[in-house]
XYZ file of C-alpha atoms in Angstrom:
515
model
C 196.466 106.461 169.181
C 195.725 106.776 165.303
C 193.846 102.846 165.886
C 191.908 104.288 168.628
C 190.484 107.183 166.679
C 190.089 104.710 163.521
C 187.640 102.189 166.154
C 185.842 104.727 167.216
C 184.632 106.349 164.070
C 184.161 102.979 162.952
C 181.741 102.203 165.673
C 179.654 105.284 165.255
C 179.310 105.026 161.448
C 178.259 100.890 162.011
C 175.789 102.347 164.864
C 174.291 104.734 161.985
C 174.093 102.798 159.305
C 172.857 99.417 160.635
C 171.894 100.038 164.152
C 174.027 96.825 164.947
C 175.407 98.976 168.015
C 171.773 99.019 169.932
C 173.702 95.773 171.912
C 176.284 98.496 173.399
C 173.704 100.691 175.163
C 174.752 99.548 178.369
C 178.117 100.937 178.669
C 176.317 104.571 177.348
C 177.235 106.922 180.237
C 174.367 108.302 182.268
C 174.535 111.573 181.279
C 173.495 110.293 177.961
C 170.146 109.172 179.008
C 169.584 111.560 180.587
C 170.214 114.083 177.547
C 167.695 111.822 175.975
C 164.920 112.337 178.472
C 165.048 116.364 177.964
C 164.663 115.284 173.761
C 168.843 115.788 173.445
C 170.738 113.677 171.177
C 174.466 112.993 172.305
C 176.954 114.579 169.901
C 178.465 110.734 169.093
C 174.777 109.544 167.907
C 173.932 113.128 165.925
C 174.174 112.018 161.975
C 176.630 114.551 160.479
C 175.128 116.360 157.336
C 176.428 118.111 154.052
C 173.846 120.072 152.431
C 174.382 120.053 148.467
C 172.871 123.078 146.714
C 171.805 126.090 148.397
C 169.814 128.214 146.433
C 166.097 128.947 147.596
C 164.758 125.397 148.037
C 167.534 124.575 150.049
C 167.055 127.521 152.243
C 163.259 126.874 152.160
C 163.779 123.329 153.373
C 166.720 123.583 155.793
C 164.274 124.606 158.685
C 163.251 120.906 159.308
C 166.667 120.047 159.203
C 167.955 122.694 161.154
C 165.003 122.256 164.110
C 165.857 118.193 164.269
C 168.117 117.122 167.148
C 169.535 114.244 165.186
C 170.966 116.368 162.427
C 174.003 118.928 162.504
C 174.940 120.159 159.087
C 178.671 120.188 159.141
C 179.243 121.513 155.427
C 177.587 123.213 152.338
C 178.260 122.939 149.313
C 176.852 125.100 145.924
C 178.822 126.148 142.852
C 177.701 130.018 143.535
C 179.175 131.532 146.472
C 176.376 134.217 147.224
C 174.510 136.460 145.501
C 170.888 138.172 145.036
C 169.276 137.240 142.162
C 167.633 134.145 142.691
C 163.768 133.356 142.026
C 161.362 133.161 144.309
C 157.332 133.260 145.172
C 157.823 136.700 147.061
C 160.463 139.497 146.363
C 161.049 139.151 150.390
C 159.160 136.044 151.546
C 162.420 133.925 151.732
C 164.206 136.340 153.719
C 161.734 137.080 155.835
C 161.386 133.532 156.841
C 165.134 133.133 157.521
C 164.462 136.253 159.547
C 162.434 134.396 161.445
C 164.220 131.109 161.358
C 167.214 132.853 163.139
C 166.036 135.309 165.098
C 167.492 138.259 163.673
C 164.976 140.756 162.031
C 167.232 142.953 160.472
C 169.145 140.246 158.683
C 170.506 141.006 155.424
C 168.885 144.708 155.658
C 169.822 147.404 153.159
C 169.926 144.634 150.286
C 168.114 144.053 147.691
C 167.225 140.580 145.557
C 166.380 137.324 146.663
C 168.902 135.609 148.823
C 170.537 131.981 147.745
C 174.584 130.267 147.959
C 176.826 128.382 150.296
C 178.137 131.447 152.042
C 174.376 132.386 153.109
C 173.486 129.303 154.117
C 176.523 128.575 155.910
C 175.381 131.801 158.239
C 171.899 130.793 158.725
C 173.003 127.291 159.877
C 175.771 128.484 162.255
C 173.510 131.379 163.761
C 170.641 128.967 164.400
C 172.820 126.706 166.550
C 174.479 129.113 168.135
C 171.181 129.969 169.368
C 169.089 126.812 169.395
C 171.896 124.457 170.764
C 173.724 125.250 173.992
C 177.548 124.968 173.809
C 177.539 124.747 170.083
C 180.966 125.627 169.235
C 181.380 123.999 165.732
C 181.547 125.568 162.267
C 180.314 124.958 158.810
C 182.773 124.172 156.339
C 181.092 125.952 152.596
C 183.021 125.059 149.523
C 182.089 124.778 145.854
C 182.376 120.919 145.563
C 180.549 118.542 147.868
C 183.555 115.804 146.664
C 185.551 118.162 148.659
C 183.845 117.784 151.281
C 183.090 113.782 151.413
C 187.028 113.367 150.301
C 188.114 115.291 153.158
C 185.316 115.098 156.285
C 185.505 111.194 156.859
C 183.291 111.504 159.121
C 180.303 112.684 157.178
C 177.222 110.565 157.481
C 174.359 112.252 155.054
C 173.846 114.535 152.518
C 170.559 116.363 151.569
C 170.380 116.990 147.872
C 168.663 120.275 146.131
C 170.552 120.691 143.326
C 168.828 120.914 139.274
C 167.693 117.933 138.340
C 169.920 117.286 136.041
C 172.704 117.041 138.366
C 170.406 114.303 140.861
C 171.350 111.178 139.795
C 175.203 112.074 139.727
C 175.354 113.091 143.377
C 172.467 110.780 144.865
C 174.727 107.868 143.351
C 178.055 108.757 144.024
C 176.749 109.431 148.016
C 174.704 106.124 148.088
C 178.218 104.801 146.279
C 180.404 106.152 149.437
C 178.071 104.529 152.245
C 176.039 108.111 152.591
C 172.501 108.467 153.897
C 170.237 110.273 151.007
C 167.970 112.978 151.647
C 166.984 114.080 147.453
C 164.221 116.247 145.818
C 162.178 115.426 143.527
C 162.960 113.711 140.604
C 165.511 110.617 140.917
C 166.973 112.011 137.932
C 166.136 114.019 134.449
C 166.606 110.714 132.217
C 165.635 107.442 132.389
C 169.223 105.458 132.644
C 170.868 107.865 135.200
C 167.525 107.268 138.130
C 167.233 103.746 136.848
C 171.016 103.391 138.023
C 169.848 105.186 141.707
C 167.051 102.878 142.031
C 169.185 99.894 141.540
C 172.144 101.488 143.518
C 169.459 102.329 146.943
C 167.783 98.766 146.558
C 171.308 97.181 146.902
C 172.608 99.474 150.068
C 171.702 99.784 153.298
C 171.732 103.792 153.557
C 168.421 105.117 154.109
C 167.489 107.359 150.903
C 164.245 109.404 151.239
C 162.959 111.680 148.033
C 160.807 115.074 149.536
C 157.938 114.543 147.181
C 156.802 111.919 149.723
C 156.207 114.498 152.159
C 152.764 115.505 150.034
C 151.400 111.849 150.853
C 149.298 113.301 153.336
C 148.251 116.699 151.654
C 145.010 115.040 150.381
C 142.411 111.689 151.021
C 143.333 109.045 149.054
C 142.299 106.636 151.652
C 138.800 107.872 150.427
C 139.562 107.641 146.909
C 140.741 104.259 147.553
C 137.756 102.726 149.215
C 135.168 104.689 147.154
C 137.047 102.517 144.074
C 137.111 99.247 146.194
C 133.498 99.510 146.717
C 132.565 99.812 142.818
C 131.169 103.547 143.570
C 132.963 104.465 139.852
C 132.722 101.102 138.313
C 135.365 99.414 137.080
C 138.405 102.578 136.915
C 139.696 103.149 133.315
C 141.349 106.589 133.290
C 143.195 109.041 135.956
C 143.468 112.826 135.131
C 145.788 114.832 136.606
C 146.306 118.379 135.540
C 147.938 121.800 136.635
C 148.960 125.401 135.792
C 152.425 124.705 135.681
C 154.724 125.642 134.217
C 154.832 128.915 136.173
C 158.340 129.486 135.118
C 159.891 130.695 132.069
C 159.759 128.209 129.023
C 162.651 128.770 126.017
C 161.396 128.930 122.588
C 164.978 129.768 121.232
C 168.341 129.150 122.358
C 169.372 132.544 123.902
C 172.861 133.842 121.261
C 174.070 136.397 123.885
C 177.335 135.777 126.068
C 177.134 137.669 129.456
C 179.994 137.010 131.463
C 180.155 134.706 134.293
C 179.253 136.179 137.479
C 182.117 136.938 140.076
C 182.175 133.572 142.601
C 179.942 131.113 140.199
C 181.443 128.255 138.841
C 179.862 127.951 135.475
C 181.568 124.667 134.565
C 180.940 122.471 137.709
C 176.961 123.931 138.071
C 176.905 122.173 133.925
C 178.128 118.827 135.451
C 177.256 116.124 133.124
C 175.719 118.660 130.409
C 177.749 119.503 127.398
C 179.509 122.478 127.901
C 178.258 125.596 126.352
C 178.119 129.601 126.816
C 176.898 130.901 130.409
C 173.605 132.478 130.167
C 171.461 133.200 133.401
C 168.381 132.120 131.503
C 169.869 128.272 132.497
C 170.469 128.859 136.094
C 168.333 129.179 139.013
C 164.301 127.955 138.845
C 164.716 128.860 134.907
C 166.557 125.027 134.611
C 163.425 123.471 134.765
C 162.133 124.368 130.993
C 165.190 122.599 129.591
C 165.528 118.915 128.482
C 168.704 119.170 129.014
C 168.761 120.415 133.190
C 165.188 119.841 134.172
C 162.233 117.045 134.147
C 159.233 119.501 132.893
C 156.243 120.933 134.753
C 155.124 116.410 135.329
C 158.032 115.936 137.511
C 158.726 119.215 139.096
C 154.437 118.556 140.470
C 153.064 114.899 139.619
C 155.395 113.473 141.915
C 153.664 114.825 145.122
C 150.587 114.332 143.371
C 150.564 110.965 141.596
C 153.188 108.790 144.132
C 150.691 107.992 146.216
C 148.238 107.298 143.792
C 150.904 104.640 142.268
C 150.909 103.312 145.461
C 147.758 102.684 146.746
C 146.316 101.477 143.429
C 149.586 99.115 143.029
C 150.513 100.669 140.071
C 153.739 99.347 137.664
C 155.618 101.772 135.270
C 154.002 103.097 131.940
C 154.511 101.081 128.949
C 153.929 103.285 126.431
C 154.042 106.818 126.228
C 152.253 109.933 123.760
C 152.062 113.511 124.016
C 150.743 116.589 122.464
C 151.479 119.766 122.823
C 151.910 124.107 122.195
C 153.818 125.123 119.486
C 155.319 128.403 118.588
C 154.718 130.196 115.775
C 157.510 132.425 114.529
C 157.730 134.285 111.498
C 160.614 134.078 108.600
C 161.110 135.888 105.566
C 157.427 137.414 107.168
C 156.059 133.304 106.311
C 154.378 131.856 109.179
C 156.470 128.519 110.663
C 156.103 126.280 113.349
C 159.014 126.210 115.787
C 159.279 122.902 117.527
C 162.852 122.575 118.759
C 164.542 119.612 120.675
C 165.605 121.120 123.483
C 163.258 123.096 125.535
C 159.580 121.859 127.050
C 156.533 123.337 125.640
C 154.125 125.777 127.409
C 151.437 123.483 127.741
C 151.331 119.647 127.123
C 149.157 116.507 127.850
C 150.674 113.340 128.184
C 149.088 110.047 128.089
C 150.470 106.796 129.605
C 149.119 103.397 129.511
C 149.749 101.930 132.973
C 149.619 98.218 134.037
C 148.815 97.174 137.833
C 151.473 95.012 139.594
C 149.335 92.573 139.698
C 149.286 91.624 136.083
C 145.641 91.877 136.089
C 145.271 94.802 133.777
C 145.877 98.749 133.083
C 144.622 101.811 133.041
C 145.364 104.836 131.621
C 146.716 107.808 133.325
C 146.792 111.328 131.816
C 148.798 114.369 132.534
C 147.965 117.811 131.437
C 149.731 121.385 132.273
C 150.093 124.906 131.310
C 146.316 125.275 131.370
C 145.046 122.326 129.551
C 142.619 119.675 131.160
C 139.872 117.203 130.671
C 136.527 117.894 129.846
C 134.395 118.546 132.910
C 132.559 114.388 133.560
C 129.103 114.254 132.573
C 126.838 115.339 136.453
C 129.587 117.793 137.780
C 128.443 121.001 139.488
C 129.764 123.841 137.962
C 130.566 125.408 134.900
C 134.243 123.828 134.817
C 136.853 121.855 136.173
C 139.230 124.193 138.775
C 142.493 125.048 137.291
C 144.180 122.301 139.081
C 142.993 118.721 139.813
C 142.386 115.035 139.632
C 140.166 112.736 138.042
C 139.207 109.323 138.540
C 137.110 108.108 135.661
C 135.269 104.804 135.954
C 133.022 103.113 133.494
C 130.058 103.981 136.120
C 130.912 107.301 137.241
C 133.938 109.613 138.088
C 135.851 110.952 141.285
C 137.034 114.543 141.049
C 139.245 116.108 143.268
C 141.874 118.816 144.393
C 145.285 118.610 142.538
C 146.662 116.806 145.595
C 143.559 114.522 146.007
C 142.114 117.015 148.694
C 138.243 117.246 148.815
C 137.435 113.967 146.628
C 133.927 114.284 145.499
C 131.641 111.312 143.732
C 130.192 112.756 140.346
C 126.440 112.749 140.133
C 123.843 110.948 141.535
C 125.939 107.696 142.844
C 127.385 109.997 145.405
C 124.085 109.378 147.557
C 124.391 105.415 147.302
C 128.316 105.678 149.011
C 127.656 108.205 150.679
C 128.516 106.387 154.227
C 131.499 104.869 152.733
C 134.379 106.518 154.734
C 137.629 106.261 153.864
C 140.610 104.780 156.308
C 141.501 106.545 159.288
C 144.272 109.370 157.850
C 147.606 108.578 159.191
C 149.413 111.513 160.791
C 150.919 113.750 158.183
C 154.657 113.303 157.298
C 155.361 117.209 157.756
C 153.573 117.139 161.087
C 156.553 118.161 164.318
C 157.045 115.388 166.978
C 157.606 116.305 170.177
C 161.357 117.075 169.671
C 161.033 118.893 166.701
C 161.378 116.204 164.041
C 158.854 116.307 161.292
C 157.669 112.548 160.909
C 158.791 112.197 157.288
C 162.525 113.053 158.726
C 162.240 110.759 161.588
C 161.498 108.147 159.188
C 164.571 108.293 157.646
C 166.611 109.093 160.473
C 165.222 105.730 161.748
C 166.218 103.952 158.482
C 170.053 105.747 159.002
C 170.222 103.889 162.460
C 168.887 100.806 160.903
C 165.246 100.759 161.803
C 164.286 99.968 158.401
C 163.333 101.864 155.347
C 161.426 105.083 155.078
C 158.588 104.369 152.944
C 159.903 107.784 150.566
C 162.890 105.288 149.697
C 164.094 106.094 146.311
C 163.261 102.474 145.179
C 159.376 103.564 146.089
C 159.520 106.022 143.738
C 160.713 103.934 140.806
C 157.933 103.251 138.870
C 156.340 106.983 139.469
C 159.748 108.409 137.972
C 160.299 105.794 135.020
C 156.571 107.133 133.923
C 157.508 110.326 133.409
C 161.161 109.939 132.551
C 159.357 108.262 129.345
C 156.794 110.981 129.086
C 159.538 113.627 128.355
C 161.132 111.339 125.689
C 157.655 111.527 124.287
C 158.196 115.083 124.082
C 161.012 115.159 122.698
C 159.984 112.703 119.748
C 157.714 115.171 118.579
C 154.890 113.705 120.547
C 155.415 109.879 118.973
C 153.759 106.918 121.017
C 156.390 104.993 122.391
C 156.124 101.690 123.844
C 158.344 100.518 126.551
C 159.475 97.793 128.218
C 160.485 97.984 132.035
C 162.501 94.418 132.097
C 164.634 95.585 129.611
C 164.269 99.588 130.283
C 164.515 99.946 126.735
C 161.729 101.865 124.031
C 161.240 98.866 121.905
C 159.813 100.486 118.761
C 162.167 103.695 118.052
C 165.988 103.428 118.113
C 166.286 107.426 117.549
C 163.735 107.926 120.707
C 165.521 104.856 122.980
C 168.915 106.497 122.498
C 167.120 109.484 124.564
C 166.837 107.767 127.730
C 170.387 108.932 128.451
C 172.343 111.541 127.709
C 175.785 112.814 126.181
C 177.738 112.867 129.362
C 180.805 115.221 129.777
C 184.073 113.312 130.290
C 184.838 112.878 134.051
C 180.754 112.422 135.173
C 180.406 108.921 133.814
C 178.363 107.415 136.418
């Protein structure tokens, strides 16, 4: 009996992962097709989910997930157990849309804070299919540790990941590493070795891996952009600008000194991972990660991916070799003197980063520019208006510039050459990723659902992404070598003229997270 149970969880794992059982649809009872034909998905081909990290992006994003027949989440997993003081756009905004999600309007009334951990998202998943799938009868399964879950559910066939970025590359490589299907935000990872080793580990599986910042391909035109270069409407393109008003969360001048105790049902250790250990403070946890080198990527990768992936891609672009920044810098007084405080361990305010960036092809580079926290270009020489918006992109040529939204929405030609191209339309826009197919499934999601019944890759792979990530992964060592230009070599993945600044690529990892 045991070898009959083995076979056929054997079967259904080979029919998600590599599609090789398409040849047995003819034994598929009828009432199996015919499930299919009302947009149903048998419970034997449904790809079994564990959601890792359920704070407020989780819960933002579970909706698709939740609303596509292919997917039931079995499990959750988050080192905080619930509580109320998460961040958020809107003091209610979250819960009101999980109001709405579920169909309960007075959910979570009489409290106060912003919602986020495993126990609440274990409830919104279970209510939703209570009432969204007839005869569902399951449960989630929440626990602190997704290992838990993948040591003890064998029959687990994804994971979505929304966890800080530090702890990315850990999970998305141990899952890839146990024959799971990847669903990741954005980045790969917070330093250069650890989403190197994700790249690599994707390339050389068959699991379908998808990172969300791919879901912003269709957000703006750069089919337009595109042809308008093709056609020699800038000239030949030299520089791309891309700037924003980020960070919009708070950034660390200091360590903080004060020891607050842990909070009842967090586990302090586990949410630290990789990092060196050190005292709890809530100024580390939540959307407040992001300002440190240590947890987050900076304001570049928590935006430029859904801004600048597709512009790596459609131009053909390889990874940066060489990285230099500027930046803020706080001034703090001592003994009443005036100093400069620039620390190793927490991103600036505001910083511009500048890469230079070769084309695939070998048949040059350009160079690509990042600015935040307010700072941008100067306005191109012909632009209407007094200034450039507070978010946006650039496209300078030695003829001309493009200037656009921050997610290359609106692209406008600079000046008078705007007439001469003026009936130069861009290709036909593809159906956007986040767009609902008839069942439900936004097209990004179907894309990798495909891939996880082996229909091939969904072009947000994490190997798509690697050249994007490696750019900025470089850009924040930048940073953190006091703005020093670093050049760097992508055979090798090594910074070939700074031994101090190459040993930043990676960190100091905690015994018992070696990847």
């Amino acid at each position: 009996m045991e070898n009959k149970k083995q076979s056929l969880k054997m079967n259904r794992r080979t029919f998600l992962s590599t599609g090789a059982a398409i040849g047995a649809f003819t034994i598929i009872p009828n009432h199996v097709f015919a499930a299919a034909k009302k947009g149903k998905v048998a419970p034997s081909d449904k790809i079994r989910l564990v959601h890792i990290g359920c704070g407020t992006q989780g819960l933002d994003e579970v909706r698709a997930l939740l609303k596509c027949p292919h997917i039931e989440i079995v499990g959750v997993a988050d080192p905080n157990r619930e509580s109320y003081d998460y961040i958020h756009w809107s003091e209610t905004g979250l819960r009101d849309g999980l109001r709405e999600l579920i169909g309960e309007p007075n959910w979570k009334a009489g409290i106060k804070g912003i919602p986020g951990g495993r126990n609440v998202m274990k409830e919104v998943v279970e209510i939703y299919y209570r009432k969204n799938r007839p005869g569902y009868k399951g449960s989630v399964v929440a626990v602190e540790d997704y290992r838990q879950l993948l040591d003890t559910m064998k029959d687990v066939d994804a994971v979505k990941i929304m966890s800080p970025d530090h702890l990315h590359s850990y999970q998305a490589l141990d899952c890839i590493k146990r024959g799971k299907h990847v669903i990741m935000h954005k980045p790969l990872g917070n330093k250069m070795t650890e989403a190197m080793k994700v790249v690599d580990a994707a390339q050389a599986s068959n699991v379908s891996t998808h990172m969300m910042a791919y879901n912003a391909f269709g957000d703006g035109n750069m089919e337009q952009i595109k042809k308008w270069i093709d056609a020699g409407a800038i000239g030949k393109l030299k520089e791309i600008h891309n700037w924003t008003n980020r960070p919009v969360w708070p950034q660390y001048p200091t360590i903080p000194t004060d020891t607050p105790p842990i909070p009842d049902g967090f586990n302090w250790d586990l949410w630290l991972g990789p990092a060196e250990m050190r005292p709890y403070n809530p100024e580390y946890t939540h959307a407040r990660f992001r300002g440190w080198y240590e947890f987050g990527a900076g304001a570049i990768a928590d935006m430029g991916y859904y801004s600048l992936w597709s512009v790596f891609d459609a131009l053909k672009l390889g990874s940066a070799t060489s990285a230099s920044t500027r930046f803020s810098r706080v001034i703090g007084l001592k003994n009443n003197v005036p100093y400069t405080l620039v620390n190793d361990y927490s991103y600036p305010m505001a910083a511009a980063y500048r890469f230079e960036v070769p084309y695939k092809d070998g048949s040059g580079k350009i160079i690509l520019q990042w600015h935040d926290g307010g700072m941008k270009p100067q306005a191109p020489e012909g632009y209407e208006g007094d200034d450039l918006p507070i978010e946006g992109m650039m496209f300078v040529g030695d003829k001309g510039a493009i200037v656009s939204g921050f997610l290359r929405d609106n692209p406008v030609i600079v000046g008078d050459r705007a007439k001469a191209y003026a009936d130069i339309k861009g290709y036909p826009m593809p159906e956007h990723p986040r767009s609902a197919l008839p069942d439900g499934t936004e097209r990004w999601l179907q894309a990798w659902v495909d891939g996880c019944k082996g229909k091939g890759k969904s072009p947000g792979s994490f190997e798509f992404a690697k050249e994007v990530n490696e750019t900025f992964n470089l850009g924040s060592v930048s940073l953190m070598s006091n703005g020093k230009k670093l050049e760097y070599d992508p055979k090798t993945r090594t910074i070939t003229n700074d031994t101090e600044a190459n040993k930043l690529l990676t960190r100091k990892v905690r015994k018992g997270w070696e990847m």
